Short mmCIF file of the N, C-alpha and C atoms (twelve columns), coordinates in Angstrom:
data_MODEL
# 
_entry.id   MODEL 
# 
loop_
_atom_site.group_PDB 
_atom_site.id 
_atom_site.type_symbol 
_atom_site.label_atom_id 
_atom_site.label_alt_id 
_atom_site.label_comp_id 
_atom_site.label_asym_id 
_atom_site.label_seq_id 
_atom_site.Cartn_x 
_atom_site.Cartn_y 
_atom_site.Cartn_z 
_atom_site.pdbx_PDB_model_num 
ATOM 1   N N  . UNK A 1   134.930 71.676 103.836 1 
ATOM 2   C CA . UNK A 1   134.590 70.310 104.142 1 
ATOM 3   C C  . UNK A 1   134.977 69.400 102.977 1 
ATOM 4   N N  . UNK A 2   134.947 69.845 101.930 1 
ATOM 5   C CA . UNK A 2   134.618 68.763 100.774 1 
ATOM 6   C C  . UNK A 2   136.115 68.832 100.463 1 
ATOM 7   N N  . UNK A 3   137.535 70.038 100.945 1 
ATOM 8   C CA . UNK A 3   138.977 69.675 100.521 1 
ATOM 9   C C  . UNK A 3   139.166 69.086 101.485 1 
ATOM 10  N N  . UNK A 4   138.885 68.841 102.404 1 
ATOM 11  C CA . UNK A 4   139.425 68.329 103.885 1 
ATOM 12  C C  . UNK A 4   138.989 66.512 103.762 1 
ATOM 13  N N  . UNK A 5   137.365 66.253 103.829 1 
ATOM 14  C CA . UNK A 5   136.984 65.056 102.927 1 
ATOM 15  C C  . UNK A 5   138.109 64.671 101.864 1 
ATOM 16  N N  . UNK A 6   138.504 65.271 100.660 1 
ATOM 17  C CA . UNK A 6   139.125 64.751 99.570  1 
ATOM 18  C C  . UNK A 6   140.571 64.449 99.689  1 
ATOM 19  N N  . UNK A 7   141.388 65.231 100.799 1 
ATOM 20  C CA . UNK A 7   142.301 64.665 101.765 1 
ATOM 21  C C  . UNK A 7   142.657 62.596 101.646 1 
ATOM 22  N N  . UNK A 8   141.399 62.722 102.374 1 
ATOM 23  C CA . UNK A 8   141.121 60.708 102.272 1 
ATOM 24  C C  . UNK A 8   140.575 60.139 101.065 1 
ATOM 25  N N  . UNK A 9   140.347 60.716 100.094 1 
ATOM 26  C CA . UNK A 9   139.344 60.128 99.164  1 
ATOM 27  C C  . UNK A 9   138.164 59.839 99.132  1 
ATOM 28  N N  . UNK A 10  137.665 60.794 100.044 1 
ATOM 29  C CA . UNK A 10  136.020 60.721 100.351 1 
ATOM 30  C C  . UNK A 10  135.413 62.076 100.068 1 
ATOM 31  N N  . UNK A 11  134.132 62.163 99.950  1 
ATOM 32  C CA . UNK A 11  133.290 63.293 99.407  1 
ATOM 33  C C  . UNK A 11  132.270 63.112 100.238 1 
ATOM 34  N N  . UNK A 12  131.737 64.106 100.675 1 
ATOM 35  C CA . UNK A 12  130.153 64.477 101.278 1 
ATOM 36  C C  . UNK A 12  129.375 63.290 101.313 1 
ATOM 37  N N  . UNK A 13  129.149 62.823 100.056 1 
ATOM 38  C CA . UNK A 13  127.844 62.241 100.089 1 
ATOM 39  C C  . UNK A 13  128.250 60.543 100.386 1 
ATOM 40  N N  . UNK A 14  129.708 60.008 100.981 1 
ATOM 41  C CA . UNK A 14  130.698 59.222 101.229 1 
ATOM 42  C C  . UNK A 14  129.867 59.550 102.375 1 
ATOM 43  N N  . UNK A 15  129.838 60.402 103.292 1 
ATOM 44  C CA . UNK A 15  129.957 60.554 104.424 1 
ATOM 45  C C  . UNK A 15  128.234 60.625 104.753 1 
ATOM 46  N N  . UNK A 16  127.417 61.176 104.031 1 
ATOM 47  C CA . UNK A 16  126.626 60.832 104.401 1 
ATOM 48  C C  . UNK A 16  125.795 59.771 104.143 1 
ATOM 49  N N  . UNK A 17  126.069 58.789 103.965 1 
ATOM 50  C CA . UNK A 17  125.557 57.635 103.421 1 
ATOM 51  C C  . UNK A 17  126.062 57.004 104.882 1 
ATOM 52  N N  . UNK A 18  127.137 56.846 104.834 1 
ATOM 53  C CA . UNK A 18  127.902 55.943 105.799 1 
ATOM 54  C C  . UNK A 18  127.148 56.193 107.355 1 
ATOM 55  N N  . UNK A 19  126.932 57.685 107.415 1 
ATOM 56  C CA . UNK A 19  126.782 58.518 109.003 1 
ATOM 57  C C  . UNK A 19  125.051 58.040 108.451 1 
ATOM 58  N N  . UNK A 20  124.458 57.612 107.786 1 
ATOM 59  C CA . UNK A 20  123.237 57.575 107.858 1 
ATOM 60  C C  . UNK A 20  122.931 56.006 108.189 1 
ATOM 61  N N  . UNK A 21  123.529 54.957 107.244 1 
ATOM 62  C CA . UNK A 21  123.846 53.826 107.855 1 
ATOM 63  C C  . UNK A 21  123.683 53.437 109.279 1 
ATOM 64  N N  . UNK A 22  125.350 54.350 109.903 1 
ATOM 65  C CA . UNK A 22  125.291 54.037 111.418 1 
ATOM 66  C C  . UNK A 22  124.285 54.592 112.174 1 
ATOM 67  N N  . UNK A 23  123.434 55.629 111.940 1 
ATOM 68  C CA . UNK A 23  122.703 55.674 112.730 1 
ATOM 69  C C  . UNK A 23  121.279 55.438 112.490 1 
ATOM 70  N N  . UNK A 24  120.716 55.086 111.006 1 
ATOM 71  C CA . UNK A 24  119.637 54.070 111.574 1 
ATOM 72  C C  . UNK A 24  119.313 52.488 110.859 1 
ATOM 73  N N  . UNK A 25  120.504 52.290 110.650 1 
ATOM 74  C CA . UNK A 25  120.588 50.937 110.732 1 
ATOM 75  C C  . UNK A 25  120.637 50.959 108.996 1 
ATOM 76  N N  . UNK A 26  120.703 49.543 107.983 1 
ATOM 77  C CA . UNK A 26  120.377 48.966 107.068 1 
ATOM 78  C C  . UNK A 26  119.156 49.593 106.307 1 
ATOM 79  N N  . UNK A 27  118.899 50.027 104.748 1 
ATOM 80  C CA . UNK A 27  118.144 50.524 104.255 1 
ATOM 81  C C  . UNK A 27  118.504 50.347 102.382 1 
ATOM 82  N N  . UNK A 28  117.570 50.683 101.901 1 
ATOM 83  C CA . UNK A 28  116.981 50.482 100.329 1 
ATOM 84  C C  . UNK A 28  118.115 51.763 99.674  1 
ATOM 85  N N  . UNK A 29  118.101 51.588 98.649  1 
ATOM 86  C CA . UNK A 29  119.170 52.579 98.048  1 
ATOM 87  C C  . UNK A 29  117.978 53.697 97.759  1 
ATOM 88  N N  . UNK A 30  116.178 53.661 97.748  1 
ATOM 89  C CA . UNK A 30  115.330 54.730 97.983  1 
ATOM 90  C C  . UNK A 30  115.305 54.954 99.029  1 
ATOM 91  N N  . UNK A 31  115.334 54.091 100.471 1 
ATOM 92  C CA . UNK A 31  115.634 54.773 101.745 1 
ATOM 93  C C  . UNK A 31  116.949 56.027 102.076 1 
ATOM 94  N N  . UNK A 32  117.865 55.353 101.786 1 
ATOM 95  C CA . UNK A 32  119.020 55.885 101.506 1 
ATOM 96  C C  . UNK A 32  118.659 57.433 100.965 1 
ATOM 97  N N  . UNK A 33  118.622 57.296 100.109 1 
ATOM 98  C CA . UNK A 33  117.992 58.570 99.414  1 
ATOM 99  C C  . UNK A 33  117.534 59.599 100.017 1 
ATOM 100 N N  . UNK A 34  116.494 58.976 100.330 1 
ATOM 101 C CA . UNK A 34  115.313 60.076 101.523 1 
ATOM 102 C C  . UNK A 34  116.328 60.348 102.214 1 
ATOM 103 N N  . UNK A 35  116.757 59.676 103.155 1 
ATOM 104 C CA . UNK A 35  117.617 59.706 104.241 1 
ATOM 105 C C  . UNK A 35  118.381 61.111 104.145 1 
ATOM 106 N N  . UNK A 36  119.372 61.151 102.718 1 
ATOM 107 C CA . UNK A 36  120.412 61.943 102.598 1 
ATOM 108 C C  . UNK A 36  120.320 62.776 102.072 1 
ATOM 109 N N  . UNK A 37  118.996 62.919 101.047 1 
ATOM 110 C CA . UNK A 37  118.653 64.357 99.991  1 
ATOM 111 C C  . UNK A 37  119.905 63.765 98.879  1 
ATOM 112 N N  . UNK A 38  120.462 62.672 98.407  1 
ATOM 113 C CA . UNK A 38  121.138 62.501 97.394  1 
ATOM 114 C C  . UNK A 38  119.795 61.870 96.380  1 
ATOM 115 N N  . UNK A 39  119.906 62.481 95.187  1 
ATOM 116 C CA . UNK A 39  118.985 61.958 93.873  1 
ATOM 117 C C  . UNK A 39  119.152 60.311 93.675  1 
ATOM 118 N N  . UNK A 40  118.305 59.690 93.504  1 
ATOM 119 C CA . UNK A 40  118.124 58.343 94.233  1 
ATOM 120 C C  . UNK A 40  119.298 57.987 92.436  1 
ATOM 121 N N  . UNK A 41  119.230 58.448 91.270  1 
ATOM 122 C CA . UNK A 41  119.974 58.590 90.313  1 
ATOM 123 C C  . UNK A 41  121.698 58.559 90.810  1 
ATOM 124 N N  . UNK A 42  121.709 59.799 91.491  1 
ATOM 125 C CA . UNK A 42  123.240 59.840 92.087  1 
ATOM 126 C C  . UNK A 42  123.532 58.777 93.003  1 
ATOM 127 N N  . UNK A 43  122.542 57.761 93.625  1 
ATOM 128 C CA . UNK A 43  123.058 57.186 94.933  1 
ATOM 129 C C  . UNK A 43  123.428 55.816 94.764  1 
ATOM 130 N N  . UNK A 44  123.253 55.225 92.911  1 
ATOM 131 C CA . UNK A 44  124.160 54.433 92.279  1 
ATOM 132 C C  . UNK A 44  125.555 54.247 92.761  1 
ATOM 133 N N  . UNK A 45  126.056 55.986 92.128  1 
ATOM 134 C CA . UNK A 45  127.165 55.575 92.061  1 
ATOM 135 C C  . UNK A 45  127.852 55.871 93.133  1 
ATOM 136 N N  . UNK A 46  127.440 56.431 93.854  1 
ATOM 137 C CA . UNK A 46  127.848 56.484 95.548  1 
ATOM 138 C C  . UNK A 46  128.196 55.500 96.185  1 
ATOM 139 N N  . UNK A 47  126.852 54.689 95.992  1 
ATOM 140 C CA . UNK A 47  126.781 52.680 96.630  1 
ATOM 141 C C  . UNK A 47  127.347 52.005 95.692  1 
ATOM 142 N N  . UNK A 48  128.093 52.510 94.296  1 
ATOM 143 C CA . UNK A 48  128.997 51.747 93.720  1 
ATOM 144 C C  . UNK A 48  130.451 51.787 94.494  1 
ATOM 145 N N  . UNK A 49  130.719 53.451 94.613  1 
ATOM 146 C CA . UNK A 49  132.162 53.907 94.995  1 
ATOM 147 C C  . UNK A 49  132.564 53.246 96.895  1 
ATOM 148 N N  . UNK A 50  131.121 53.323 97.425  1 
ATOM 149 C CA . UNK A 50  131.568 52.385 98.724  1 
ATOM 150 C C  . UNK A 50  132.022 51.046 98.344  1 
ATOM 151 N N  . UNK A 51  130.844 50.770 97.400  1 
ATOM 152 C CA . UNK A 51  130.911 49.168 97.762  1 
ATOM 153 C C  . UNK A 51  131.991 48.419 97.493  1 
ATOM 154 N N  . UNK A 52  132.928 49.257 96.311  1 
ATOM 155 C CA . UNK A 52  134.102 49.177 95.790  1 
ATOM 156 C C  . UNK A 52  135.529 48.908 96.767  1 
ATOM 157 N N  . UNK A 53  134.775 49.967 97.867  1 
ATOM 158 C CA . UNK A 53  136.109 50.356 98.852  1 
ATOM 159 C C  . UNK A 53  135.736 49.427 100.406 1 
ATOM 160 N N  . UNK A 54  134.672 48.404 100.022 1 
ATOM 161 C CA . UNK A 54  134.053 47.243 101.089 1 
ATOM 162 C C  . UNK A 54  133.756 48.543 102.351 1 
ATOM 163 N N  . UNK A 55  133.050 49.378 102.048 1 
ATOM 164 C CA . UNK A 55  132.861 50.334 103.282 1 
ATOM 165 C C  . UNK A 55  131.105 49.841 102.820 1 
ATOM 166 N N  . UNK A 56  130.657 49.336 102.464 1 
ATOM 167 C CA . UNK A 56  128.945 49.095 102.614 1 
ATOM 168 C C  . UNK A 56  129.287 47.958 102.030 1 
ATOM 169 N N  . UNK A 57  128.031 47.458 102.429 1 
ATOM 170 C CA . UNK A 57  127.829 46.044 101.544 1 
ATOM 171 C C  . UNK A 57  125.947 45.864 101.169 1 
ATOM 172 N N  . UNK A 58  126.014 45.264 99.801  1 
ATOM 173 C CA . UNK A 58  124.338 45.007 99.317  1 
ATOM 174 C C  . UNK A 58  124.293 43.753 99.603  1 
ATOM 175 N N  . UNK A 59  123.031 42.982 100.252 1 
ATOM 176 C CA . UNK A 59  122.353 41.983 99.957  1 
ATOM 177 C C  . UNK A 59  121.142 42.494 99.915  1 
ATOM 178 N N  . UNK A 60  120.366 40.981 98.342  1 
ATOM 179 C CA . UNK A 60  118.805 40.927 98.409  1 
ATOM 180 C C  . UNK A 60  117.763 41.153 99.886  1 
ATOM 181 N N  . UNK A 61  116.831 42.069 99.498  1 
ATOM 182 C CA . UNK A 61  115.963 42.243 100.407 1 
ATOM 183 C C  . UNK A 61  115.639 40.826 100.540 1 
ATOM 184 N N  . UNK A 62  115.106 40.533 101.819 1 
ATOM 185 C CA . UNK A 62  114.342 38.902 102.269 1 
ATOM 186 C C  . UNK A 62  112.996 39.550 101.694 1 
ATOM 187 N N  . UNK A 63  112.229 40.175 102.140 1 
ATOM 188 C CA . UNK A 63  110.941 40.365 101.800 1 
ATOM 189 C C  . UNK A 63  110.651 41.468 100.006 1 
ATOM 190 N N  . UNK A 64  111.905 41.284 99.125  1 
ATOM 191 C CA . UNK A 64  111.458 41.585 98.050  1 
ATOM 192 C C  . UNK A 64  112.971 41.842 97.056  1 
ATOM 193 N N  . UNK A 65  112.949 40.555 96.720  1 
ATOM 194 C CA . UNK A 65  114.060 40.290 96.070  1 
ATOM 195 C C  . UNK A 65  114.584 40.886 94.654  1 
ATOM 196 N N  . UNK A 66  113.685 42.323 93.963  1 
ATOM 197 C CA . UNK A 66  113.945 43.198 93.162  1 
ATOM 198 C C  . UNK A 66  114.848 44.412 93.872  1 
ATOM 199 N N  . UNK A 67  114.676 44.349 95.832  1 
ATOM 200 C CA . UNK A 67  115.442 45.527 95.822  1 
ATOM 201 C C  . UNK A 67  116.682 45.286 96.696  1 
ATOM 202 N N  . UNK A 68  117.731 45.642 96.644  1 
ATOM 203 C CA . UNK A 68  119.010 45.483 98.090  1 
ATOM 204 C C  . UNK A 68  118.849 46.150 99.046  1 
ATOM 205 N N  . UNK A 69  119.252 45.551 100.165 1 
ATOM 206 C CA . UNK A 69  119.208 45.993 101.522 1 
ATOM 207 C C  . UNK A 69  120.881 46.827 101.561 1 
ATOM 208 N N  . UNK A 70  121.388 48.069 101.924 1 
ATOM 209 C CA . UNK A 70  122.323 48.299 101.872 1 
ATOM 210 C C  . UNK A 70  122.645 48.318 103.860 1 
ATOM 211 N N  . UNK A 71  124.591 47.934 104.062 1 
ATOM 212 C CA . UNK A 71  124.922 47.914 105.261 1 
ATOM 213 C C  . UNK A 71  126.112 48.483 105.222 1 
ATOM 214 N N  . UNK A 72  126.346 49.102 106.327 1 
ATOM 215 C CA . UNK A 72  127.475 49.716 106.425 1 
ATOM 216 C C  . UNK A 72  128.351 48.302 107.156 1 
ATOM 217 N N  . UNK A 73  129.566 48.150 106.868 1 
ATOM 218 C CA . UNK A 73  130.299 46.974 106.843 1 
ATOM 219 C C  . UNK A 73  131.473 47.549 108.091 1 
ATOM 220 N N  . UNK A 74  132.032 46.762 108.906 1 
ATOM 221 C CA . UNK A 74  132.793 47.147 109.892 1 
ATOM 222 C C  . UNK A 74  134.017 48.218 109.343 1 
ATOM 223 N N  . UNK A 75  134.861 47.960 108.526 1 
ATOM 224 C CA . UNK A 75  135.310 48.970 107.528 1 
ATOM 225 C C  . UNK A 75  134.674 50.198 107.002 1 
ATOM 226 N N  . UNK A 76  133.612 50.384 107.026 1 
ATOM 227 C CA . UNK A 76  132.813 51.076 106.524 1 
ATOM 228 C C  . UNK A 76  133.363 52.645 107.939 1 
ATOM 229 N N  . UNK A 77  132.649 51.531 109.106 1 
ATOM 230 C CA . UNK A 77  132.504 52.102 111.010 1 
ATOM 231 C C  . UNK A 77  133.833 52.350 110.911 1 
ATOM 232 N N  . UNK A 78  134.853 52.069 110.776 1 
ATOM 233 C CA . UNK A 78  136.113 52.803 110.890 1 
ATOM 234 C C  . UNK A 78  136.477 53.988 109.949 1 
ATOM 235 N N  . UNK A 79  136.041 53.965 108.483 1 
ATOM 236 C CA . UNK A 79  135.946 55.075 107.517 1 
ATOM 237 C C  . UNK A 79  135.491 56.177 108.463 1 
ATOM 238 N N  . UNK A 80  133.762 55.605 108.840 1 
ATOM 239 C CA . UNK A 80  133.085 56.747 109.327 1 
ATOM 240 C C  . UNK A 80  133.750 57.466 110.774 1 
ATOM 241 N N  . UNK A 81  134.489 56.517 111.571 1 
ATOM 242 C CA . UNK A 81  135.183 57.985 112.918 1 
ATOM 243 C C  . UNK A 81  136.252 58.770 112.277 1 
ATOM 244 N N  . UNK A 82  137.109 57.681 110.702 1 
ATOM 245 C CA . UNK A 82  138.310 58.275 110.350 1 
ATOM 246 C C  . UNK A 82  137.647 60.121 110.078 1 
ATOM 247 N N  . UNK A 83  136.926 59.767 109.139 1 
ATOM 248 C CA . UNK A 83  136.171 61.046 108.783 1 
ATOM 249 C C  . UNK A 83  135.501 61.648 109.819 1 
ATOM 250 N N  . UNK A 84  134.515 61.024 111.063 1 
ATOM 251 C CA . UNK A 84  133.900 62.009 111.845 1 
ATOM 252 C C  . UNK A 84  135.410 63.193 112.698 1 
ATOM 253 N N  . UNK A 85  136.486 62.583 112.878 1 
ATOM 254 C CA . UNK A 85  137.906 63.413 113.055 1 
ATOM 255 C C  . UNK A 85  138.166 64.231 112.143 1 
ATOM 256 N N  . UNK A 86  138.375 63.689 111.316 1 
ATOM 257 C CA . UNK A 86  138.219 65.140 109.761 1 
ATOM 258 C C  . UNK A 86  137.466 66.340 109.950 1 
ATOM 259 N N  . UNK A 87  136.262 66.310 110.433 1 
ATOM 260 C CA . UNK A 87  135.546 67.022 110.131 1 
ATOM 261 C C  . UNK A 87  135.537 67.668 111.526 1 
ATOM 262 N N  . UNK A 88  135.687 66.910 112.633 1 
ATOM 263 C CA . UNK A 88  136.087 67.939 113.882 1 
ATOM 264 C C  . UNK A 88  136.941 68.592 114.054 1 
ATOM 265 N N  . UNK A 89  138.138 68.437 113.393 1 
ATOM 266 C CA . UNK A 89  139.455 69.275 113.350 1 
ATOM 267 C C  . UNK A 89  139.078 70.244 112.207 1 
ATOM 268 N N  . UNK A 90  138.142 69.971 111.114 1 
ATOM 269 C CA . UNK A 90  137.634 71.726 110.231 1 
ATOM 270 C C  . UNK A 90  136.299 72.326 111.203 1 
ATOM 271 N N  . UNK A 91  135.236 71.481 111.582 1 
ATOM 272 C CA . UNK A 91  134.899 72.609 112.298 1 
ATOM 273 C C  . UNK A 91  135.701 73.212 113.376 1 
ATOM 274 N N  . UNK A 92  136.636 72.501 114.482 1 
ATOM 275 C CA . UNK A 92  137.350 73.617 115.159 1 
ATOM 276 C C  . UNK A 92  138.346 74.674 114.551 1 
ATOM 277 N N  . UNK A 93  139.042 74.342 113.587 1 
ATOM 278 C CA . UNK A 93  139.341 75.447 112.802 1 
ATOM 279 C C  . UNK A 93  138.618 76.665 112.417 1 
ATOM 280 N N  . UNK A 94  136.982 76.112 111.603 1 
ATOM 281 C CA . UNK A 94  136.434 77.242 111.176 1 
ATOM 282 C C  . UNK A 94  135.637 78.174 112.537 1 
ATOM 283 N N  . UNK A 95  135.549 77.709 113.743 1 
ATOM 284 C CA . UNK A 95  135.049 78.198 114.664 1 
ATOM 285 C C  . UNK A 95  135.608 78.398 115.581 1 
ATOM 286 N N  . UNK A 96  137.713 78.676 115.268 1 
ATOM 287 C CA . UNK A 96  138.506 78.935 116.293 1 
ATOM 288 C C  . UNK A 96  138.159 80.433 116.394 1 
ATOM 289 N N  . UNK A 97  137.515 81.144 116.329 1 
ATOM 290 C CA . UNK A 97  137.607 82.729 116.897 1 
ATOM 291 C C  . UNK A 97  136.638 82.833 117.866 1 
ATOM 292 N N  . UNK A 98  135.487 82.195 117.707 1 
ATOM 293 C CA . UNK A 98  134.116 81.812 118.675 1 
ATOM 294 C C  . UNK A 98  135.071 81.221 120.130 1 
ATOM 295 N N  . UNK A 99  134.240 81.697 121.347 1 
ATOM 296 C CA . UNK A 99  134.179 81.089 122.409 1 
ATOM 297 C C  . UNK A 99  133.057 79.894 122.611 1 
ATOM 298 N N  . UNK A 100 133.344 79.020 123.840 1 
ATOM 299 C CA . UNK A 100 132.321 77.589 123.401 1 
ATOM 300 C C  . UNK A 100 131.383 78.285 123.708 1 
ATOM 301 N N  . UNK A 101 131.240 79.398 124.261 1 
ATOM 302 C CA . UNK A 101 129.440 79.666 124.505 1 
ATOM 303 C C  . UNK A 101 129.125 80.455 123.423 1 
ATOM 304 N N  . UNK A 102 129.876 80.763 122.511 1 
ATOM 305 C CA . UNK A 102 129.621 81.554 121.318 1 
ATOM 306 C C  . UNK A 102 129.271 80.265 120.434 1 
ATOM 307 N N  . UNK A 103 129.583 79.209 120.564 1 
ATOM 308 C CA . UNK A 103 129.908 78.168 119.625 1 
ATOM 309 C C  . UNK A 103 128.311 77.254 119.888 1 
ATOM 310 N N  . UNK A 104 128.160 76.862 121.159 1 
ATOM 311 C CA . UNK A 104 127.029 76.708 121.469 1 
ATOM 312 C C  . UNK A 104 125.377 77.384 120.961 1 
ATOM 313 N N  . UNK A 105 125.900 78.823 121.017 1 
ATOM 314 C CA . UNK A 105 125.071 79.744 120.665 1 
ATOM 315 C C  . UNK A 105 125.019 79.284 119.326 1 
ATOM 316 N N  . UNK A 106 125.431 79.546 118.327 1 
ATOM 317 C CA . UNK A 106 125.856 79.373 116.850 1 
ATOM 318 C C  . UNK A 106 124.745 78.292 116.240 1 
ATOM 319 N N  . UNK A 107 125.061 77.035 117.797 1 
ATOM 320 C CA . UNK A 107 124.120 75.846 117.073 1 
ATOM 321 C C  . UNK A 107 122.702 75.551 117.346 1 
ATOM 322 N N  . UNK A 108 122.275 76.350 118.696 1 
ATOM 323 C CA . UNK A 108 121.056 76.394 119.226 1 
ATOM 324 C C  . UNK A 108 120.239 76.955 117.707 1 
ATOM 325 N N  . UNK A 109 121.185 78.169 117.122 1 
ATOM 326 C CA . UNK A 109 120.077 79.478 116.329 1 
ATOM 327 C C  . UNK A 109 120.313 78.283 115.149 1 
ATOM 328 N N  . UNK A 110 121.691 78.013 114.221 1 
ATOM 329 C CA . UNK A 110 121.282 77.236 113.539 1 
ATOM 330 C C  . UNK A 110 120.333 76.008 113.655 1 
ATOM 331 N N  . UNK A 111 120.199 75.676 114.953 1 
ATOM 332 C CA . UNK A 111 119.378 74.110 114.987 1 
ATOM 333 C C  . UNK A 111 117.950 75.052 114.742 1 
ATOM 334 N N  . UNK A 112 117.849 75.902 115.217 1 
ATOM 335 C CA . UNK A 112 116.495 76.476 114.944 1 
ATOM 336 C C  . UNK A 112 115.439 77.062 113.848 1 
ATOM 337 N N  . UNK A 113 116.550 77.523 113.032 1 
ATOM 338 C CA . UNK A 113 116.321 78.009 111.715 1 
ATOM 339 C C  . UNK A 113 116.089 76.878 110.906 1 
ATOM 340 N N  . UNK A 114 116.876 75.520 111.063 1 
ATOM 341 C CA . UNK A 114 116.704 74.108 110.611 1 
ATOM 342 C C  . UNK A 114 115.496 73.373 110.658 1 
ATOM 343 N N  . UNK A 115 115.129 73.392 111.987 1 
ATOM 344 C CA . UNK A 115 113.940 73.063 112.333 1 
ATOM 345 C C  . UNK A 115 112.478 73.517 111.873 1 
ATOM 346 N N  . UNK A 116 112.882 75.002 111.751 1 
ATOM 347 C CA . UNK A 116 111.907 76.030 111.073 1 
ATOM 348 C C  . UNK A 116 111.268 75.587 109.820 1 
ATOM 349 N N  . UNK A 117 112.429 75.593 108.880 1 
ATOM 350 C CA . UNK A 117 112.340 75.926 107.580 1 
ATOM 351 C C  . UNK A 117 112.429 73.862 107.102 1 
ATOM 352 N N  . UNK A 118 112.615 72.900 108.210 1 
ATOM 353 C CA . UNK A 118 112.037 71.915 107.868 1 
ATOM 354 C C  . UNK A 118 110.419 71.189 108.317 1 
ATOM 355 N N  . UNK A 119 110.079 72.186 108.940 1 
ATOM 356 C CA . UNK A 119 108.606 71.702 109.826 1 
ATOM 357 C C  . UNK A 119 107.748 71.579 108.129 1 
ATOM 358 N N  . UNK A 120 106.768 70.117 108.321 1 
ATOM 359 C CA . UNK A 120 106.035 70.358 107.429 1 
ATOM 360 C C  . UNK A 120 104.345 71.107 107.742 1 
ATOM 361 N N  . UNK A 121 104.111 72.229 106.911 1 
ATOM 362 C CA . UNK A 121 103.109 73.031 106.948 1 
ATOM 363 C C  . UNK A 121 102.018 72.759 107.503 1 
ATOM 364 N N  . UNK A 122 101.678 73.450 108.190 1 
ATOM 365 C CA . UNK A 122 100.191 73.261 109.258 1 
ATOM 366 C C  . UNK A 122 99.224  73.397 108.191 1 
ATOM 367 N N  . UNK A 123 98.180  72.146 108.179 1 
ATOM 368 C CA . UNK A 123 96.853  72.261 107.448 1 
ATOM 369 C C  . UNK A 123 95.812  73.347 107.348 1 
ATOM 370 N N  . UNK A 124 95.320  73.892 106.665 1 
ATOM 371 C CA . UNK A 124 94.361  75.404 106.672 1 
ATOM 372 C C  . UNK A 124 93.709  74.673 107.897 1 
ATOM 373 N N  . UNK A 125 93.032  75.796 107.997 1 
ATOM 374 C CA . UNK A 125 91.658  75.879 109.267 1 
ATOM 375 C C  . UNK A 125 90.597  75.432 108.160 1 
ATOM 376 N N  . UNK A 126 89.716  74.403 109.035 1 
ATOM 377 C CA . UNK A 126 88.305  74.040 108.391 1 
ATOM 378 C C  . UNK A 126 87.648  75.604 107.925 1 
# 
């Protein structure tokens, strides 16, 4: 993923910033963060290297003008299908030996193990 990404001049965390953007809208460079599991430290220079390439854009929060609201910028939405293609032509590569119901299969167990090992912990019993 990350030679195929570097292809365009983009890296992982390029991509997930952007794919986090489009899908839930405008957020804090600590939203952001949460969002992506990038160290709110690393996500400087991340939202530097977009903002550089006009693929996001910062304005002042309205309701708290110490923090920026970050947006993914129409440029940004074209980066992100250039790359969501990138990354469909390596996963069909890495999963050309699988049949689609093998492939299917693959994502049910991974979605599951995901789900698992992200559930947060059930409270003791009184």
């Amino acid at each position: 993923m990350s030679e195929g990404l570097a292809q365009v001049d983009a890296r992982k965390w390029h991509y997930a910033v952007l794919a986090s953007l489009q899908e839930y809208g405008p957020g804090s460079q600590a939203t952001l963060s949460r969002r992506t599991g990038i160290y709110r430290s690393d996500m400087v220079g991340v939202l530097n290297e977009l903002a550089e390439r006009e693929l996001v854009e910062r304005t002042p929060d309205p309701g708290d003008r110490r923090r920026n609201v970050i947006t993914i910028t129409a440029q940004g939405r074209r980066h992100l299908r250039r790359l969501d293609r990138i990354l469909d032509d390596l996963h069909d590569e890495l999963l050309a030996p699988l049949t689609s119901a093998e492939r299917d299969q693959l994502v049910r167990l991974l979605t599951r193990l995901l789900d698992h090992h992200t559930q947060a912990p059930e409270p003791p019993a009184p």
